[in-house]
Each structure stands twice: as structure tokens, then as C-alpha cells.
């Protein structure tokens, strides 16, 4: 059986130690549209997203995407990362001194950088119409979070990885973002989301917990 994402017996050591963070971790994604990953602070949730994104390749075991092995040479994964993966990191990684539009363009490749219409459409989708020219340093934390979501979605990735995407939001904005995530699944993007919130995990159709160095279906 070929899965969209298939992790086989992943073993990962903490850098510069012999301590295992993951040991015989397995994961197969196919039917689910959205998956929540929970687990204690330090259990390795962010590290797991980095492996799935193809950024972290220092592990033992096998990672297949649609049956094709993801190389452990990060340079060979650039195309996979650029074409397939959208990622929203825990600290958004936005450039504070640049405007909203410039930050969203970071999500696009060189050829499609001038698609201002698409950027406007995406900004409306995340509830920030007319925000193109605002500077990141002059918008709120929740607004910045939505810019990070727009940047991750602008290239319509097959997979959206989101690390605590609603962590800094009030309840109403959180609900709006969750509604947005439901809509992107209609675009064919599958969502893998790390969250501490049970309410947020509830909206996903698959639930996992990182525990005892493994990913366990919940
Ligand atoms: N670059 C690094 N060098 C050394 N240790 C690291 C590094 N990155 C992460 N770790 C360690 O790996 C473990 C897992 O970290 P990770 O960030 O994946 O946890 P997490 O589950 O995302 O936690 P949180 O819920 O707090 O975000 C932690 O013990 C952390 O200290
Ligand atoms: Mg984390």
C-alpha cells in the first residue's frame, strides 16, 4: 500500500547525546484530511514536523512520500520541500521590517512572485483584506499568525504542517482559523497540526499523541 506520508521505524537521537527522542516511530497518512499531534512539551512534536517537512534528515529509518524515499541529503529535498510542503512554525518566522505582501511572496518561487491578485485573494481568505502594504512589526500577533498561514498556503501545498497555529489567538479568532483550515482541505491540502488544545484537536479527523518516543493513535 502506498501512503501519502509513510514513516518507517524512525529513530532519532537528541543532538550531541545518546538520548533517543524517537525510537521505532511509525506513521502512515492516507485517508485522513487532517491530523492533530499532541504530546508534552519536549516530546518532539516540532522535531517530527521538521522531519516530515524534509528539513531534519538526521535520523535512522525510512521516510517515503507517495512511495518515494525522501533523501537524507537535505539538498536533494529542496524540490519536495518547495513544491509539496507548506509550514507554519511556532514563531511564524516573518520578517518584521518588511510588509505583508513581501512576506507572503517568500512562500512563492521566483516565477510566480508577481501574482498580486493571488496574494489579495489569500489575504481575504485569512480575514486580512487590504493588509498587503502593512508592516509586520505594526500588526497584532493574531494578524501575524494569519499572515504566516497565508504564506504557507499561497502555493497550495499538498501538505500543510502547522505548529501550534492557534496558540496566540483569542477564542473567536481561533474558531475563524479552524474554519479556514476546513476550507483549505477542500483545496486538496492535507493538514498536520501540532496543538496543545483538545478543542482544536477535536476538529481533526485523525488524532495522535507523541508518547514514549512513538506516535500513538489516540
Ligand atoms: N537544536 C537542538 N539541539 C539540541 N536539542 C534540541 C534541539 N531542538 C530540540 N531539542 C530538544 O529536543 C526535544 C524535543 O524538542 P521539540 O522542539 O521537538 O519538542 P516539542 O514537543 O515541540 O515541545 P513544545 O511543546 O515545547 O514546543 C527537547 O528536549 C529539546 O530540548
Ligand atoms: Mg514545539
Short mmCIF file of N, CA and C in Angstrom, two decimals, residues 102-170:
data_model
loop_
_atom_site.label_atom_id
_atom_site.label_comp_id
_atom_site.label_asym_id
_atom_site.label_seq_id
_atom_site.Cartn_x
_atom_site.Cartn_y
_atom_site.Cartn_z
N UNK A 102 5.33 41.26 0.93
CA UNK A 102 6.70 40.75 0.75
C UNK A 102 6.87 39.45 1.52
N UNK A 103 6.27 39.37 2.70
CA UNK A 103 6.38 38.14 3.49
C UNK A 103 5.64 36.98 2.84
N UNK A 104 4.48 37.26 2.25
CA UNK A 104 3.74 36.17 1.60
C UNK A 104 4.48 35.71 0.35
N UNK A 105 5.13 36.64 -0.33
CA UNK A 105 5.91 36.27 -1.52
C UNK A 105 7.04 35.30 -1.20
N UNK A 106 7.50 35.31 0.05
CA UNK A 106 8.55 34.36 0.44
C UNK A 106 8.08 32.91 0.24
N UNK A 107 6.77 32.71 0.24
CA UNK A 107 6.22 31.37 0.07
C UNK A 107 6.16 30.93 -1.39
N UNK A 108 6.43 31.86 -2.30
CA UNK A 108 6.32 31.56 -3.73
C UNK A 108 7.69 31.36 -4.36
N UNK A 109 7.74 30.65 -5.47
CA UNK A 109 9.02 30.55 -6.17
C UNK A 109 9.20 31.76 -7.09
N UNK A 110 10.40 31.92 -7.64
CA UNK A 110 10.74 33.13 -8.39
C UNK A 110 9.75 33.45 -9.51
N UNK A 111 9.35 32.39 -10.26
CA UNK A 111 8.50 32.63 -11.44
C UNK A 111 7.13 33.22 -11.08
N UNK A 112 6.64 32.89 -9.88
CA UNK A 112 5.27 33.31 -9.58
C UNK A 112 5.20 34.44 -8.56
N UNK A 113 6.31 35.15 -8.37
CA UNK A 113 6.36 36.19 -7.33
C UNK A 113 5.44 37.38 -7.59
N UNK A 114 5.04 37.60 -8.86
CA UNK A 114 4.28 38.82 -9.13
C UNK A 114 2.76 38.62 -9.12
N UNK A 115 2.33 37.53 -8.50
CA UNK A 115 0.90 37.25 -8.51
C UNK A 115 0.16 37.99 -7.40
N UNK A 116 0.11 39.32 -7.55
CA UNK A 116 -0.50 40.12 -6.50
C UNK A 116 -1.98 39.82 -6.30
N UNK A 117 -2.64 39.40 -7.41
CA UNK A 117 -4.06 39.06 -7.30
C UNK A 117 -4.25 37.88 -6.37
N UNK A 118 -3.37 36.86 -6.52
CA UNK A 118 -3.44 35.68 -5.66
C UNK A 118 -3.20 36.06 -4.21
N UNK A 119 -2.26 36.98 -4.01
CA UNK A 119 -1.95 37.39 -2.63
C UNK A 119 -3.16 38.09 -2.02
N UNK A 120 -3.81 38.96 -2.79
CA UNK A 120 -5.02 39.63 -2.29
C UNK A 120 -6.10 38.61 -1.93
N UNK A 121 -6.26 37.60 -2.82
CA UNK A 121 -7.29 36.58 -2.58
C UNK A 121 -7.00 35.82 -1.30
N UNK A 122 -5.72 35.47 -1.12
CA UNK A 122 -5.31 34.72 0.06
C UNK A 122 -5.52 35.56 1.32
N UNK A 123 -5.21 36.86 1.23
CA UNK A 123 -5.40 37.73 2.39
C UNK A 123 -6.87 37.82 2.77
N UNK A 124 -7.75 37.83 1.78
CA UNK A 124 -9.18 37.84 2.09
C UNK A 124 -9.58 36.54 2.76
N UNK A 125 -9.01 35.44 2.25
CA UNK A 125 -9.33 34.12 2.80
C UNK A 125 -8.96 34.02 4.28
N UNK A 126 -7.84 34.62 4.67
CA UNK A 126 -7.43 34.55 6.08
C UNK A 126 -7.99 35.72 6.90
N UNK A 127 -8.87 36.51 6.27
CA UNK A 127 -9.54 37.59 7.00
C UNK A 127 -8.71 38.84 7.15
N UNK A 128 -7.78 39.08 6.21
CA UNK A 128 -6.97 40.30 6.28
C UNK A 128 -7.00 41.06 4.95
N UNK A 129 -8.21 41.36 4.43
CA UNK A 129 -8.23 42.07 3.14
C UNK A 129 -7.62 43.45 3.29
N UNK A 130 -6.87 43.88 2.29
CA UNK A 130 -6.28 45.22 2.31
C UNK A 130 -5.03 45.35 3.16
N UNK A 131 -4.47 44.24 3.65
CA UNK A 131 -3.31 44.30 4.54
C UNK A 131 -1.96 44.27 3.82
N UNK A 132 -1.96 44.17 2.48
CA UNK A 132 -0.72 43.96 1.71
C UNK A 132 0.44 44.84 2.13
N UNK A 133 0.17 46.12 2.30
CA UNK A 133 1.27 47.07 2.48
C UNK A 133 1.58 47.35 3.94
N UNK A 134 0.87 46.67 4.86
CA UNK A 134 1.17 46.90 6.29
C UNK A 134 2.46 46.19 6.68
N UNK A 135 3.22 46.82 7.55
CA UNK A 135 4.46 46.21 8.04
C UNK A 135 4.14 45.18 9.13
N UNK A 136 4.88 44.07 9.16
CA UNK A 136 4.65 43.02 10.16
C UNK A 136 4.81 43.57 11.58
N UNK A 137 5.79 44.45 11.75
CA UNK A 137 6.03 44.99 13.10
C UNK A 137 4.88 45.88 13.57
N UNK A 138 3.95 46.20 12.65
CA UNK A 138 2.86 47.10 13.03
C UNK A 138 1.50 46.41 13.02
N UNK A 139 1.49 45.07 13.01
CA UNK A 139 0.22 44.34 13.11
C UNK A 139 0.23 43.49 14.39
N UNK A 140 -0.95 42.98 14.76
CA UNK A 140 -1.04 42.24 16.03
C UNK A 140 -0.51 40.82 15.87
N UNK A 141 -0.31 40.13 17.00
CA UNK A 141 0.19 38.76 16.99
C UNK A 141 -0.73 37.82 16.22
N UNK A 142 -2.04 37.96 16.44
CA UNK A 142 -3.01 37.11 15.75
C UNK A 142 -3.02 37.38 14.25
N UNK A 143 -2.85 38.67 13.90
CA UNK A 143 -2.79 39.02 12.47
C UNK A 143 -1.53 38.44 11.83
N UNK A 144 -0.41 38.50 12.58
CA UNK A 144 0.85 37.93 12.07
C UNK A 144 0.68 36.43 11.84
N UNK A 145 -0.04 35.80 12.76
CA UNK A 145 -0.26 34.36 12.61
C UNK A 145 -1.02 34.06 11.31
N UNK A 146 -1.99 34.93 11.02
CA UNK A 146 -2.75 34.72 9.78
C UNK A 146 -1.91 35.00 8.53
N UNK A 147 -0.96 35.94 8.63
CA UNK A 147 -0.04 36.17 7.51
C UNK A 147 0.82 34.91 7.29
N UNK A 148 1.26 34.31 8.41
CA UNK A 148 2.06 33.09 8.29
C UNK A 148 1.26 31.97 7.63
N UNK A 149 -0.03 31.90 7.93
CA UNK A 149 -0.90 30.89 7.31
C UNK A 149 -1.04 31.19 5.81
N UNK A 150 -1.25 32.47 5.48
CA UNK A 150 -1.38 32.86 4.07
C UNK A 150 -0.10 32.51 3.30
N UNK A 151 1.05 32.75 3.92
CA UNK A 151 2.32 32.46 3.25
C UNK A 151 2.47 30.95 2.99
N UNK A 152 2.04 30.16 3.98
CA UNK A 152 2.17 28.70 3.83
C UNK A 152 1.22 28.17 2.75
N UNK A 153 0.07 28.86 2.59
CA UNK A 153 -0.96 28.34 1.68
C UNK A 153 -0.86 28.85 0.26
N UNK A 154 -0.09 29.91 0.03
CA UNK A 154 -0.13 30.61 -1.25
C UNK A 154 0.24 29.70 -2.42
N UNK A 155 1.09 28.69 -2.17
CA UNK A 155 1.46 27.81 -3.28
C UNK A 155 0.60 26.54 -3.31
N UNK A 156 -0.49 26.53 -2.55
CA UNK A 156 -1.40 25.39 -2.49
C UNK A 156 -0.64 24.07 -2.28
N UNK A 157 0.01 23.92 -1.14
CA UNK A 157 0.83 22.73 -0.89
C UNK A 157 -0.03 21.48 -0.71
N UNK A 158 0.53 20.32 -1.02
CA UNK A 158 -0.19 19.06 -0.78
C UNK A 158 -0.38 18.85 0.72
N UNK A 159 0.61 19.32 1.49
CA UNK A 159 0.58 19.14 2.94
C UNK A 159 0.87 20.46 3.63
N UNK A 160 0.03 20.80 4.58
CA UNK A 160 0.28 21.96 5.42
C UNK A 160 0.66 21.48 6.81
N UNK A 161 1.86 21.84 7.25
CA UNK A 161 2.31 21.49 8.60
C UNK A 161 2.16 22.73 9.46
N UNK A 162 1.48 22.60 10.58
CA UNK A 162 1.23 23.77 11.41
C UNK A 162 1.59 23.46 12.86
N UNK A 163 2.49 24.27 13.40
CA UNK A 163 2.98 24.05 14.77
C UNK A 163 2.29 25.04 15.70
N UNK A 164 1.34 24.57 16.46
CA UNK A 164 0.55 25.42 17.37
C UNK A 164 -0.01 26.65 16.64
N UNK A 165 -0.78 26.43 15.56
CA UNK A 165 -1.18 27.57 14.74
C UNK A 165 -2.17 28.52 15.42
N UNK A 166 -2.79 28.08 16.47
CA UNK A 166 -3.76 28.98 17.12
C UNK A 166 -3.32 29.33 18.55
N UNK A 167 -2.05 29.07 18.85
CA UNK A 167 -1.56 29.28 20.22
C UNK A 167 -1.72 30.70 20.75
N UNK A 168 -1.55 31.70 19.88
CA UNK A 168 -1.56 33.08 20.37
C UNK A 168 -2.90 33.79 20.11
N UNK A 169 -3.93 33.01 19.83
CA UNK A 169 -5.17 33.65 19.39
C UNK A 169 -6.26 33.59 20.46
N UNK A 170 -7.13 34.59 20.47
CA UNK A 170 -8.31 34.52 21.33
C UNK A 170 -9.27 33.49 20.73
#
